[in-house]
Amino acid sequence: MSTTSAVRAGRPGPVWVAPALAFFGLFALLPMLAVVYLSFTAYDGLNPPQWVGLDNWTRLGADPLFTESLQLSVGLTVASWLLQTGIALPLGVWLARRGRSRAVLGAIFFVPLLMSSAAIAVLWGTLLDPNFGLASVLGPLVGIDDGNIIGDSRYAFAAVLLVIGWQYMPFHTLLYQAAARAVPVQLYEAARIDGAGRWRTFFSITVPQLRDTIITSGVLIVVGSMTTFEVVLILTGGGPGTSTRILPLHMYLEGFRSFDMGYASALAVVLLVIGTALSLFIARVTGYRKMASQREGM
């Protein structure tokens, strides 16, 4: 569509998107192309890259840590979606209703949004310290006599999952809260007249009305879970052993501790492809592409 026809249709012309495209090309597209190039080289970050062809890519299939870290990342993504959506959705709907107590609890619950990932990891590392943290009390209750929850391969991954969920759940709760307040009140009034209870109203009216928000939240959780690593790096360092060495952390350790930037770049490309593929899969299965704004161009 030309600029003139777009203006006639009441929509912004292509010139409006030019700054965003330039920004994306400079700070996203070019770095991605550079990473793809580096994935075919041997590069230590200091000396010039040396072309090695498919050596880094053939190494992926022989690297047991890659397979394990990929499985951990997929497991973290699925578990994060189940945990965060299962709590954020009903909590956001509950906070959408008016009430002083709800407002106070909502303000407290959103505190993690104000904290950085590093601060959250340090905070929970202190709370889970087996010497003086909560872990010294909770550990024996789950069969860990020394209280070292994050030092036990049976529970370290679950601890990471809960910390990441605690960090990002308020954001998704905020999304559902805003979306729930936009649901027409007439639908609830009609359901009340028909004698529908709270559970029937929630599953028959609220959830269908929040469908687009659920999809958007799901995509954000998938992309975020596949790329997060700060909390894991600070909280467990990938341990104990390799029980929490997710793929982004594996990429970081290969690049900045083993100084194998070429292989780390190949891992980064794998992350990019998987994240993009999962996002496109969600969009295709859920019909995300068919969603359209009722105020398009305004």
PDB file of C-alpha atoms in Angstrom:
ATOM      1  CA  MET A   1       0.000   0.000   0.000  1.00  0.00           C
ATOM      2  CA  SER A   2       1.385   3.410  -0.959  1.00  0.00           C
ATOM      3  CA  THR A   3       1.727   6.259   1.516  1.00  0.00           C
ATOM      4  CA  THR A   4      -1.180   8.137  -0.078  1.00  0.00           C
ATOM      5  CA  SER A   5      -3.550   5.171   0.011  1.00  0.00           C
ATOM      6  CA  ALA A   6      -2.534   4.391   3.603  1.00  0.00           C
ATOM      7  CA  VAL A   7      -3.352   7.946   4.662  1.00  0.00           C
ATOM      8  CA  ARG A   8      -6.711   7.732   2.890  1.00  0.00           C
ATOM      9  CA  ALA A   9      -7.452   4.500   4.742  1.00  0.00           C
ATOM     10  CA  GLY A  10      -6.761   6.232   8.057  1.00  0.00           C
ATOM     11  CA  ARG A  11      -3.526   4.330   8.709  1.00  0.00           C
ATOM     12  CA  PRO A  12       0.020   5.627   9.192  1.00  0.00           C
ATOM     13  CA  GLY A  13       2.171   5.400   6.061  1.00  0.00           C
ATOM     14  CA  PRO A  14       5.367   3.325   5.685  1.00  0.00           C
ATOM     15  CA  VAL A  15       7.511   6.314   6.652  1.00  0.00           C
ATOM     16  CA  TRP A  16       6.238   5.968  10.230  1.00  0.00           C
ATOM     17  CA  VAL A  17       7.840   2.536  10.607  1.00  0.00           C
ATOM     18  CA  ALA A  18      11.170   3.549   9.058  1.00  0.00           C
ATOM     19  CA  PRO A  19      12.855   4.536  12.391  1.00  0.00           C
ATOM     20  CA  ALA A  20      11.803   1.233  13.987  1.00  0.00           C
ATOM     21  CA  LEU A  21      13.089  -0.744  10.988  1.00  0.00           C
ATOM     22  CA  ALA A  22      16.394   1.139  11.065  1.00  0.00           C
ATOM     23  CA  PHE A  23      16.768   0.505  14.796  1.00  0.00           C
ATOM     24  CA  PHE A  24      15.936  -3.187  14.374  1.00  0.00           C
ATOM     25  CA  GLY A  25      18.336  -3.578  11.472  1.00  0.00           C
ATOM     26  CA  LEU A  26      21.221  -1.875  13.284  1.00  0.00           C
ATOM     27  CA  PHE A  27      20.849  -3.411  16.757  1.00  0.00           C
ATOM     28  CA  ALA A  28      19.179  -6.761  16.009  1.00  0.00           C
ATOM     29  CA  LEU A  29      19.584  -7.924  12.421  1.00  0.00           C
ATOM     30  CA  LEU A  30      23.248  -7.020  11.966  1.00  0.00           C
ATOM     31  CA  PRO A  31      24.331  -8.635  15.277  1.00  0.00           C
ATOM     32  CA  MET A  32      22.382 -11.782  14.356  1.00  0.00           C
ATOM     33  CA  LEU A  33      24.148 -11.971  10.994  1.00  0.00           C
ATOM     34  CA  ALA A  34      27.491 -11.461  12.738  1.00  0.00           C
ATOM     35  CA  VAL A  35      26.734 -14.334  15.145  1.00  0.00           C
ATOM     36  CA  VAL A  36      25.812 -16.607  12.230  1.00  0.00           C
ATOM     37  CA  TYR A  37      29.139 -15.799  10.568  1.00  0.00           C
ATOM     38  CA  LEU A  38      31.078 -16.416  13.807  1.00  0.00           C
ATOM     39  CA  SER A  39      29.412 -19.820  14.187  1.00  0.00           C
ATOM     40  CA  PHE A  40      31.500 -20.959  11.191  1.00  0.00           C
ATOM     41  CA  THR A  41      34.772 -19.735  12.675  1.00  0.00           C
ATOM     42  CA  ALA A  42      37.249 -20.466  15.458  1.00  0.00           C
ATOM     43  CA  TYR A  43      37.307 -17.297  17.540  1.00  0.00           C
ATOM     44  CA  ASP A  44      38.641 -16.667  21.040  1.00  0.00           C
ATOM     45  CA  GLY A  45      37.520 -13.043  21.310  1.00  0.00           C
ATOM     46  CA  LEU A  46      41.043 -11.677  20.957  1.00  0.00           C
ATOM     47  CA  ASN A  47      42.583 -12.964  17.743  1.00  0.00           C
ATOM     48  CA  PRO A  48      40.920 -12.612  14.325  1.00  0.00           C
ATOM     49  CA  PRO A  49      38.279 -15.283  13.541  1.00  0.00           C
ATOM     50  CA  GLN A  50      39.528 -18.251  11.501  1.00  0.00           C
ATOM     51  CA  TRP A  51      37.083 -19.928   9.101  1.00  0.00           C
ATOM     52  CA  VAL A  52      36.499 -23.578  10.074  1.00  0.00           C
ATOM     53  CA  GLY A  53      33.365 -24.361   8.094  1.00  0.00           C
ATOM     54  CA  LEU A  54      30.946 -26.764   9.790  1.00  0.00           C
ATOM     55  CA  ASP A  55      33.292 -27.824  12.601  1.00  0.00           C
ATOM     56  CA  ASN A  56      31.287 -26.041  15.292  1.00  0.00           C
ATOM     57  CA  TRP A  57      28.021 -27.469  13.999  1.00  0.00           C
ATOM     58  CA  THR A  58      29.267 -31.058  13.837  1.00  0.00           C
ATOM     59  CA  ARG A  59      30.547 -30.618  17.367  1.00  0.00           C
ATOM     60  CA  LEU A  60      26.994 -29.980  18.576  1.00  0.00           C
ATOM     61  CA  GLY A  61      25.949 -33.543  17.877  1.00  0.00           C
ATOM     62  CA  ALA A  62      28.892 -34.919  19.866  1.00  0.00           C
ATOM     63  CA  ASP A  63      28.498 -32.592  22.835  1.00  0.00           C
ATOM     64  CA  PRO A  64      26.548 -34.313  25.656  1.00  0.00           C
ATOM     65  CA  LEU A  65      26.314 -31.017  27.520  1.00  0.00           C
ATOM     66  CA  PHE A  66      24.465 -29.485  24.572  1.00  0.00           C
ATOM     67  CA  THR A  67      21.851 -32.250  24.594  1.00  0.00           C
ATOM     68  CA  GLU A  68      21.422 -32.024  28.368  1.00  0.00           C
ATOM     69  CA  SER A  69      21.253 -28.218  28.397  1.00  0.00           C
ATOM     70  CA  LEU A  70      18.709 -28.234  25.570  1.00  0.00           C
ATOM     71  CA  GLN A  71      16.504 -30.677  27.479  1.00  0.00           C
ATOM     72  CA  LEU A  72      16.776 -28.537  30.602  1.00  0.00           C
ATOM     73  CA  SER A  73      15.830 -25.401  28.656  1.00  0.00           C
ATOM     74  CA  VAL A  74      12.796 -27.091  27.120  1.00  0.00           C
ATOM     75  CA  GLY A  75      11.762 -28.421  30.520  1.00  0.00           C
ATOM     76  CA  LEU A  76      12.202 -24.966  32.081  1.00  0.00           C
ATOM     77  CA  THR A  77      10.103 -23.403  29.319  1.00  0.00           C
ATOM     78  CA  VAL A  78       7.211 -25.855  29.679  1.00  0.00           C
ATOM     79  CA  ALA A  79       7.267 -25.758  33.485  1.00  0.00           C
ATOM     80  CA  SER A  80       7.475 -21.942  33.508  1.00  0.00           C
ATOM     81  CA  TRP A  81       4.443 -21.647  31.252  1.00  0.00           C
ATOM     82  CA  LEU A  82       2.410 -24.034  33.393  1.00  0.00           C
ATOM     83  CA  LEU A  83       3.441 -22.392  36.663  1.00  0.00           C
ATOM     84  CA  GLN A  84       3.225 -18.744  35.651  1.00  0.00           C
ATOM     85  CA  THR A  85       0.031 -19.026  33.625  1.00  0.00           C
ATOM     86  CA  GLY A  86      -1.658 -21.218  36.214  1.00  0.00           C
ATOM     87  CA  ILE A  87      -1.078 -18.602  38.923  1.00  0.00           C
ATOM     88  CA  ALA A  88      -0.963 -15.304  37.015  1.00  0.00           C
ATOM     89  CA  LEU A  89      -4.245 -15.842  35.139  1.00  0.00           C
ATOM     90  CA  PRO A  90      -6.591 -16.343  38.118  1.00  0.00           C
ATOM     91  CA  LEU A  91      -4.629 -13.874  40.251  1.00  0.00           C
ATOM     92  CA  GLY A  92      -4.844 -11.196  37.565  1.00  0.00           C
ATOM     93  CA  VAL A  93      -8.593 -11.724  37.228  1.00  0.00           C
ATOM     94  CA  TRP A  94      -8.985 -11.495  41.008  1.00  0.00           C
ATOM     95  CA  LEU A  95      -6.937  -8.280  41.203  1.00  0.00           C
ATOM     96  CA  ALA A  96      -9.005  -6.754  38.390  1.00  0.00           C
ATOM     97  CA  ARG A  97     -11.943  -6.308  40.737  1.00  0.00           C
ATOM     98  CA  ARG A  98     -12.126  -3.176  42.834  1.00  0.00           C
ATOM     99  CA  GLY A  99     -11.225  -3.252  46.514  1.00  0.00           C
ATOM    100  CA  ARG A 100      -8.711  -1.688  48.884  1.00  0.00           C
ATOM    101  CA  SER A 101      -7.336  -5.029  50.059  1.00  0.00           C
ATOM    102  CA  ARG A 102      -6.829  -6.169  46.473  1.00  0.00           C
ATOM    103  CA  ALA A 103      -5.007  -2.938  45.622  1.00  0.00           C
ATOM    104  CA  VAL A 104      -2.669  -3.284  48.620  1.00  0.00           C
ATOM    105  CA  LEU A 105      -1.921  -6.944  47.907  1.00  0.00           C
ATOM    106  CA  GLY A 106      -1.414  -6.147  44.221  1.00  0.00           C
ATOM    107  CA  ALA A 107       1.107  -3.415  45.050  1.00  0.00           C
ATOM    108  CA  ILE A 108       3.066  -5.813  47.273  1.00  0.00           C
ATOM    109  CA  PHE A 109       2.904  -8.605  44.720  1.00  0.00           C
ATOM    110  CA  PHE A 110       4.339  -6.388  41.970  1.00  0.00           C
ATOM    111  CA  VAL A 111       7.530  -5.586  43.954  1.00  0.00           C
ATOM    112  CA  PRO A 112       9.666  -8.114  41.965  1.00  0.00           C
ATOM    113  CA  LEU A 113       9.018  -6.012  38.855  1.00  0.00           C
ATOM    114  CA  LEU A 114      11.148  -3.275  40.435  1.00  0.00           C
ATOM    115  CA  MET A 115      14.146  -5.543  41.037  1.00  0.00           C
ATOM    116  CA  SER A 116      16.894  -6.603  38.652  1.00  0.00           C
ATOM    117  CA  SER A 117      17.616 -10.252  37.897  1.00  0.00           C
ATOM    118  CA  ALA A 118      20.956 -10.006  39.692  1.00  0.00           C
ATOM    119  CA  ALA A 119      19.339  -8.581  42.829  1.00  0.00           C
ATOM    120  CA  ILE A 120      16.682 -11.314  42.797  1.00  0.00           C
ATOM    121  CA  ALA A 121      19.306 -14.049  42.434  1.00  0.00           C
ATOM    122  CA  VAL A 122      21.363 -12.632  45.314  1.00  0.00           C
ATOM    123  CA  LEU A 123      18.233 -12.274  47.457  1.00  0.00           C
ATOM    124  CA  TRP A 124      17.116 -15.852  46.902  1.00  0.00           C
ATOM    125  CA  GLY A 125      20.665 -17.123  47.234  1.00  0.00           C
ATOM    126  CA  THR A 126      20.674 -15.631  50.731  1.00  0.00           C
ATOM    127  CA  LEU A 127      17.229 -17.029  51.561  1.00  0.00           C
ATOM    128  CA  LEU A 128      18.293 -20.498  50.396  1.00  0.00           C
ATOM    129  CA  ASP A 129      21.619 -20.417  52.181  1.00  0.00           C
ATOM    130  CA  PRO A 130      21.905 -23.663  54.165  1.00  0.00           C
ATOM    131  CA  ASN A 131      23.666 -21.959  57.079  1.00  0.00           C
ATOM    132  CA  PHE A 132      21.352 -19.099  58.016  1.00  0.00           C
ATOM    133  CA  GLY A 133      18.629 -18.847  55.343  1.00  0.00           C
ATOM    134  CA  LEU A 134      15.161 -20.348  55.130  1.00  0.00           C
ATOM    135  CA  ALA A 135      16.708 -23.448  53.582  1.00  0.00           C
ATOM    136  CA  SER A 136      18.124 -24.399  56.964  1.00  0.00           C
ATOM    137  CA  VAL A 137      14.525 -24.815  58.128  1.00  0.00           C
ATOM    138  CA  LEU A 138      12.864 -26.020  54.925  1.00  0.00           C
ATOM    139  CA  GLY A 139      15.641 -28.429  53.921  1.00  0.00           C
ATOM    140  CA  PRO A 140      15.022 -31.056  56.595  1.00  0.00           C
ATOM    141  CA  LEU A 141      11.294 -30.961  55.791  1.00  0.00           C
ATOM    142  CA  VAL A 142      11.959 -32.239  52.244  1.00  0.00           C
ATOM    143  CA  GLY A 143      14.625 -34.744  53.237  1.00  0.00           C
ATOM    144  CA  ILE A 144      17.719 -32.534  52.937  1.00  0.00           C
ATOM    145  CA  ASP A 145      19.396 -32.780  56.315  1.00  0.00           C
ATOM    146  CA  ASP A 146      22.061 -30.169  55.602  1.00  0.00           C
ATOM    147  CA  GLY A 147      19.481 -27.719  54.196  1.00  0.00           C
ATOM    148  CA  ASN A 148      21.449 -27.191  50.964  1.00  0.00           C
ATOM    149  CA  ILE A 149      18.499 -27.085  48.548  1.00  0.00           C
ATOM    150  CA  ILE A 150      20.327 -25.402  45.658  1.00  0.00           C
ATOM    151  CA  GLY A 151      23.270 -27.738  46.238  1.00  0.00           C
ATOM    152  CA  ASP A 152      21.135 -30.860  45.800  1.00  0.00           C
ATOM    153  CA  SER A 153      20.659 -32.033  42.211  1.00  0.00           C
ATOM    154  CA  ARG A 154      17.176 -33.305  43.082  1.00  0.00           C
ATOM    155  CA  TYR A 155      15.861 -29.868  44.047  1.00  0.00           C
ATOM    156  CA  ALA A 156      18.133 -27.271  42.410  1.00  0.00           C
ATOM    157  CA  PHE A 157      16.146 -27.157  39.156  1.00  0.00           C
ATOM    158  CA  ALA A 158      12.860 -26.757  41.048  1.00  0.00           C
ATOM    159  CA  ALA A 159      14.405 -23.942  43.089  1.00  0.00           C
ATOM    160  CA  VAL A 160      15.491 -22.147  39.902  1.00  0.00           C
ATOM    161  CA  LEU A 161      12.019 -22.612  38.421  1.00  0.00           C
ATOM    162  CA  LEU A 162      10.337 -21.094  41.478  1.00  0.00           C
ATOM    163  CA  VAL A 163      12.718 -18.127  41.613  1.00  0.00           C
ATOM    164  CA  ILE A 164      12.200 -17.336  37.911  1.00  0.00           C
ATOM    165  CA  GLY A 165       8.444 -17.718  38.359  1.00  0.00           C
ATOM    166  CA  TRP A 166       8.518 -15.361  41.351  1.00  0.00           C
ATOM    167  CA  GLN A 167      10.411 -12.831  39.251  1.00  0.00           C
ATOM    168  CA  TYR A 168       8.197 -12.767  36.152  1.00  0.00           C
ATOM    169  CA  MET A 169       4.771 -13.800  37.454  1.00  0.00           C
ATOM    170  CA  PRO A 170       3.850 -10.217  38.494  1.00  0.00           C
ATOM    171  CA  PHE A 171       4.370  -8.995  34.927  1.00  0.00           C
ATOM    172  CA  HIS A 172       2.013 -11.585  33.483  1.00  0.00           C
ATOM    173  CA  THR A 173      -0.443 -10.959  36.312  1.00  0.00           C
ATOM    174  CA  LEU A 174      -0.446  -7.301  35.280  1.00  0.00           C
ATOM    175  CA  LEU A 175      -1.263  -8.303  31.697  1.00  0.00           C
ATOM    176  CA  TYR A 176      -4.220 -10.412  32.825  1.00  0.00           C
ATOM    177  CA  GLN A 177      -5.397  -7.744  35.237  1.00  0.00           C
ATOM    178  CA  ALA A 178      -5.541  -5.123  32.483  1.00  0.00           C
ATOM    179  CA  ALA A 179      -7.224  -7.529  30.045  1.00  0.00           C
ATOM    180  CA  ALA A 180      -9.806  -8.662  32.624  1.00  0.00           C
ATOM    181  CA  ARG A 181     -10.827  -5.065  33.298  1.00  0.00           C
ATOM    182  CA  ALA A 182     -11.529  -4.652  29.585  1.00  0.00           C
ATOM    183  CA  VAL A 183     -14.073  -7.505  29.505  1.00  0.00           C
ATOM    184  CA  PRO A 184     -17.594  -6.004  28.997  1.00  0.00           C
ATOM    185  CA  VAL A 185     -19.461  -6.053  32.296  1.00  0.00           C
ATOM    186  CA  GLN A 186     -22.668  -6.849  30.413  1.00  0.00           C
ATOM    187  CA  LEU A 187     -21.403 -10.382  29.838  1.00  0.00           C
ATOM    188  CA  TYR A 188     -21.142 -10.995  33.556  1.00  0.00           C
ATOM    189  CA  GLU A 189     -24.535  -9.448  34.201  1.00  0.00           C
ATOM    190  CA  ALA A 190     -26.107 -11.752  31.611  1.00  0.00           C
ATOM    191  CA  ALA A 191     -24.361 -14.764  33.139  1.00  0.00           C
ATOM    192  CA  ARG A 192     -25.618 -13.787  36.593  1.00  0.00           C
ATOM    193  CA  ILE A 193     -29.171 -13.566  35.299  1.00  0.00           C
ATOM    194  CA  ASP A 194     -28.799 -17.033  33.740  1.00  0.00           C
ATOM    195  CA  GLY A 195     -27.705 -18.377  37.111  1.00  0.00           C
ATOM    196  CA  ALA A 196     -24.064 -19.098  36.217  1.00  0.00           C
ATOM    197  CA  GLY A 197     -21.735 -19.543  39.183  1.00  0.00           C
ATOM    198  CA  ARG A 198     -18.228 -18.146  39.602  1.00  0.00           C
ATOM    199  CA  TRP A 199     -16.435 -21.137  38.102  1.00  0.00           C
ATOM    200  CA  ARG A 200     -18.794 -21.333  35.126  1.00  0.00           C
ATOM    201  CA  THR A 201     -18.449 -17.592  34.561  1.00  0.00           C
ATOM    202  CA  PHE A 202     -14.662 -17.811  34.780  1.00  0.00           C
ATOM    203  CA  PHE A 203     -14.281 -20.647  32.256  1.00  0.00           C
ATOM    204  CA  SER A 204     -17.128 -19.654  29.923  1.00  0.00           C
ATOM    205  CA  ILE A 205     -16.664 -15.879  29.825  1.00  0.00           C
ATOM    206  CA  THR A 206     -13.388 -14.691  31.379  1.00  0.00           C
ATOM    207  CA  VAL A 207     -10.988 -17.233  29.872  1.00  0.00           C
ATOM    208  CA  PRO A 208     -12.388 -16.963  26.292  1.00  0.00           C
ATOM    209  CA  GLN A 209     -12.259 -13.168  26.521  1.00  0.00           C
ATOM    210  CA  LEU A 210      -8.614 -13.358  27.641  1.00  0.00           C
ATOM    211  CA  ARG A 211      -7.603 -15.692  24.810  1.00  0.00           C
ATOM    212  CA  ASP A 212      -5.435 -13.141  23.005  1.00  0.00           C
ATOM    213  CA  THR A 213      -3.736 -12.145  26.251  1.00  0.00           C
ATOM    214  CA  ILE A 214      -3.054 -15.792  27.104  1.00  0.00           C
ATOM    215  CA  ILE A 215      -1.377 -16.246  23.717  1.00  0.00           C
ATOM    216  CA  THR A 216       0.689 -13.076  24.094  1.00  0.00           C
ATOM    217  CA  SER A 217       1.744 -14.032  27.620  1.00  0.00           C
ATOM    218  CA  GLY A 218       2.621 -17.531  26.442  1.00  0.00           C
ATOM    219  CA  VAL A 219       4.885 -16.243  23.675  1.00  0.00           C
ATOM    220  CA  LEU A 220       6.667 -13.941  26.134  1.00  0.00           C
ATOM    221  CA  ILE A 221       7.165 -16.802  28.601  1.00  0.00           C
ATOM    222  CA  VAL A 222       8.551 -19.083  25.891  1.00  0.00           C
ATOM    223  CA  VAL A 223      11.011 -16.497  24.588  1.00  0.00           C
ATOM    224  CA  GLY A 224      11.980 -15.379  28.089  1.00  0.00           C
ATOM    225  CA  SER A 225      12.518 -18.921  29.382  1.00  0.00           C
ATOM    226  CA  MET A 226      14.667 -19.863  26.400  1.00  0.00           C
ATOM    227  CA  THR A 227      16.947 -16.853  26.879  1.00  0.00           C
ATOM    228  CA  THR A 228      17.167 -16.322  30.642  1.00  0.00           C
ATOM    229  CA  PHE A 229      20.420 -17.196  32.390  1.00  0.00           C
ATOM    230  CA  GLU A 230      21.328 -14.438  34.904  1.00  0.00           C
ATOM    231  CA  VAL A 231      19.394 -15.986  37.777  1.00  0.00           C
ATOM    232  CA  VAL A 232      20.828 -19.441  37.076  1.00  0.00           C
ATOM    233  CA  LEU A 233      24.367 -18.079  36.712  1.00  0.00           C
ATOM    234  CA  ILE A 234      24.299 -16.275  40.057  1.00  0.00           C
ATOM    235  CA  LEU A 235      22.121 -18.710  42.015  1.00  0.00           C
ATOM    236  CA  THR A 236      23.598 -22.080  41.038  1.00  0.00           C
ATOM    237  CA  GLY A 237      26.249 -21.466  38.375  1.00  0.00           C
ATOM    238  CA  GLY A 238      24.717 -24.361  36.441  1.00  0.00           C
ATOM    239  CA  GLY A 239      25.242 -26.809  39.286  1.00  0.00           C
ATOM    240  CA  PRO A 240      25.277 -28.905  41.221  1.00  0.00           C
ATOM    241  CA  GLY A 241      27.156 -30.711  38.487  1.00  0.00           C
ATOM    242  CA  THR A 242      25.244 -29.813  35.343  1.00  0.00           C
ATOM    243  CA  SER A 243      21.731 -30.194  36.771  1.00  0.00           C
ATOM    244  CA  THR A 244      20.797 -26.542  36.047  1.00  0.00           C
ATOM    245  CA  ARG A 245      23.105 -25.829  33.095  1.00  0.00           C
ATOM    246  CA  ILE A 246      20.453 -24.549  30.700  1.00  0.00           C
ATOM    247  CA  LEU A 247      21.312 -23.751  27.084  1.00  0.00           C
ATOM    248  CA  PRO A 248      21.871 -19.955  27.464  1.00  0.00           C
ATOM    249  CA  LEU A 249      24.182 -20.614  30.407  1.00  0.00           C
ATOM    250  CA  HIS A 250      26.023 -23.305  28.429  1.00  0.00           C
ATOM    251  CA  MET A 251      26.508 -20.761  25.646  1.00  0.00           C
ATOM    252  CA  TYR A 252      27.823 -18.164  28.106  1.00  0.00           C
ATOM    253  CA  LEU A 253      30.260 -20.560  29.759  1.00  0.00           C
ATOM    254  CA  GLU A 254      31.604 -21.763  26.410  1.00  0.00           C
ATOM    255  CA  GLY A 255      32.067 -18.225  25.161  1.00  0.00           C
ATOM    256  CA  PHE A 256      33.311 -16.301  28.189  1.00  0.00           C
ATOM    257  CA  ARG A 257      35.006 -18.975  30.309  1.00  0.00           C
ATOM    258  CA  SER A 258      36.310 -21.361  27.672  1.00  0.00           C
ATOM    259  CA  PHE A 259      36.858 -18.450  25.247  1.00  0.00           C
ATOM    260  CA  ASP A 260      35.357 -20.491  22.424  1.00  0.00           C
ATOM    261  CA  MET A 261      33.287 -17.759  20.813  1.00  0.00           C
ATOM    262  CA  GLY A 262      32.801 -19.703  17.590  1.00  0.00           C
ATOM    263  CA  TYR A 263      31.103 -22.642  19.301  1.00  0.00           C
ATOM    264  CA  ALA A 264      29.171 -20.266  21.583  1.00  0.00           C
ATOM    265  CA  SER A 265      27.919 -18.491  18.460  1.00  0.00           C
ATOM    266  CA  ALA A 266      26.625 -21.792  17.084  1.00  0.00           C
ATOM    267  CA  LEU A 267      24.763 -22.324  20.365  1.00  0.00           C
ATOM    268  CA  ALA A 268      23.359 -18.799  20.078  1.00  0.00           C
ATOM    269  CA  VAL A 269      22.062 -19.528  16.572  1.00  0.00           C
ATOM    270  CA  VAL A 270      20.403 -22.703  17.878  1.00  0.00           C
ATOM    271  CA  LEU A 271      18.707 -20.635  20.589  1.00  0.00           C
ATOM    272  CA  LEU A 272      17.555 -18.113  18.002  1.00  0.00           C
ATOM    273  CA  VAL A 273      16.111 -20.786  15.718  1.00  0.00           C
ATOM    274  CA  ILE A 274      14.367 -22.649  18.542  1.00  0.00           C
ATOM    275  CA  GLY A 275      12.884 -19.492  20.050  1.00  0.00           C
ATOM    276  CA  THR A 276      11.655 -18.263  16.675  1.00  0.00           C
ATOM    277  CA  ALA A 277      10.255 -21.679  15.741  1.00  0.00           C
ATOM    278  CA  LEU A 278       8.375 -22.018  19.036  1.00  0.00           C
ATOM    279  CA  SER A 279       6.929 -18.516  18.680  1.00  0.00           C
ATOM    280  CA  LEU A 280       5.789 -19.206  15.111  1.00  0.00           C
ATOM    281  CA  PHE A 281       4.354 -22.568  16.184  1.00  0.00           C
ATOM    282  CA  ILE A 282       2.319 -20.913  18.933  1.00  0.00           C
ATOM    283  CA  ALA A 283       1.140 -18.248  16.501  1.00  0.00           C
ATOM    284  CA  ARG A 284       0.058 -20.839  13.949  1.00  0.00           C
ATOM    285  CA  VAL A 285      -1.640 -23.257  16.355  1.00  0.00           C
ATOM    286  CA  THR A 286      -3.495 -20.582  18.309  1.00  0.00           C
ATOM    287  CA  GLY A 287      -4.469 -18.429  15.330  1.00  0.00           C
ATOM    288  CA  TYR A 288      -2.470 -15.515  16.693  1.00  0.00           C
ATOM    289  CA  ARG A 289      -1.987 -14.152  13.168  1.00  0.00           C
ATOM    290  CA  LYS A 290      -5.748 -13.709  12.813  1.00  0.00           C
ATOM    291  CA  MET A 291      -5.969 -11.353  15.770  1.00  0.00           C
ATOM    292  CA  ALA A 292      -6.761  -7.820  14.647  1.00  0.00           C
ATOM    293  CA  SER A 293      -7.260  -4.611  16.568  1.00  0.00           C
ATOM    294  CA  GLN A 294     -10.720  -3.121  16.464  1.00  0.00           C
ATOM    295  CA  ARG A 295      -9.095   0.335  16.327  1.00  0.00           C
ATOM    296  CA  GLU A 296      -6.464  -0.412  13.692  1.00  0.00           C
ATOM    297  CA  GLY A 297      -4.598   2.646  12.506  1.00  0.00           C
ATOM    298  CA  MET A 298      -5.895   4.912  15.255  1.00  0.00           C
TER     299      MET A 298
END
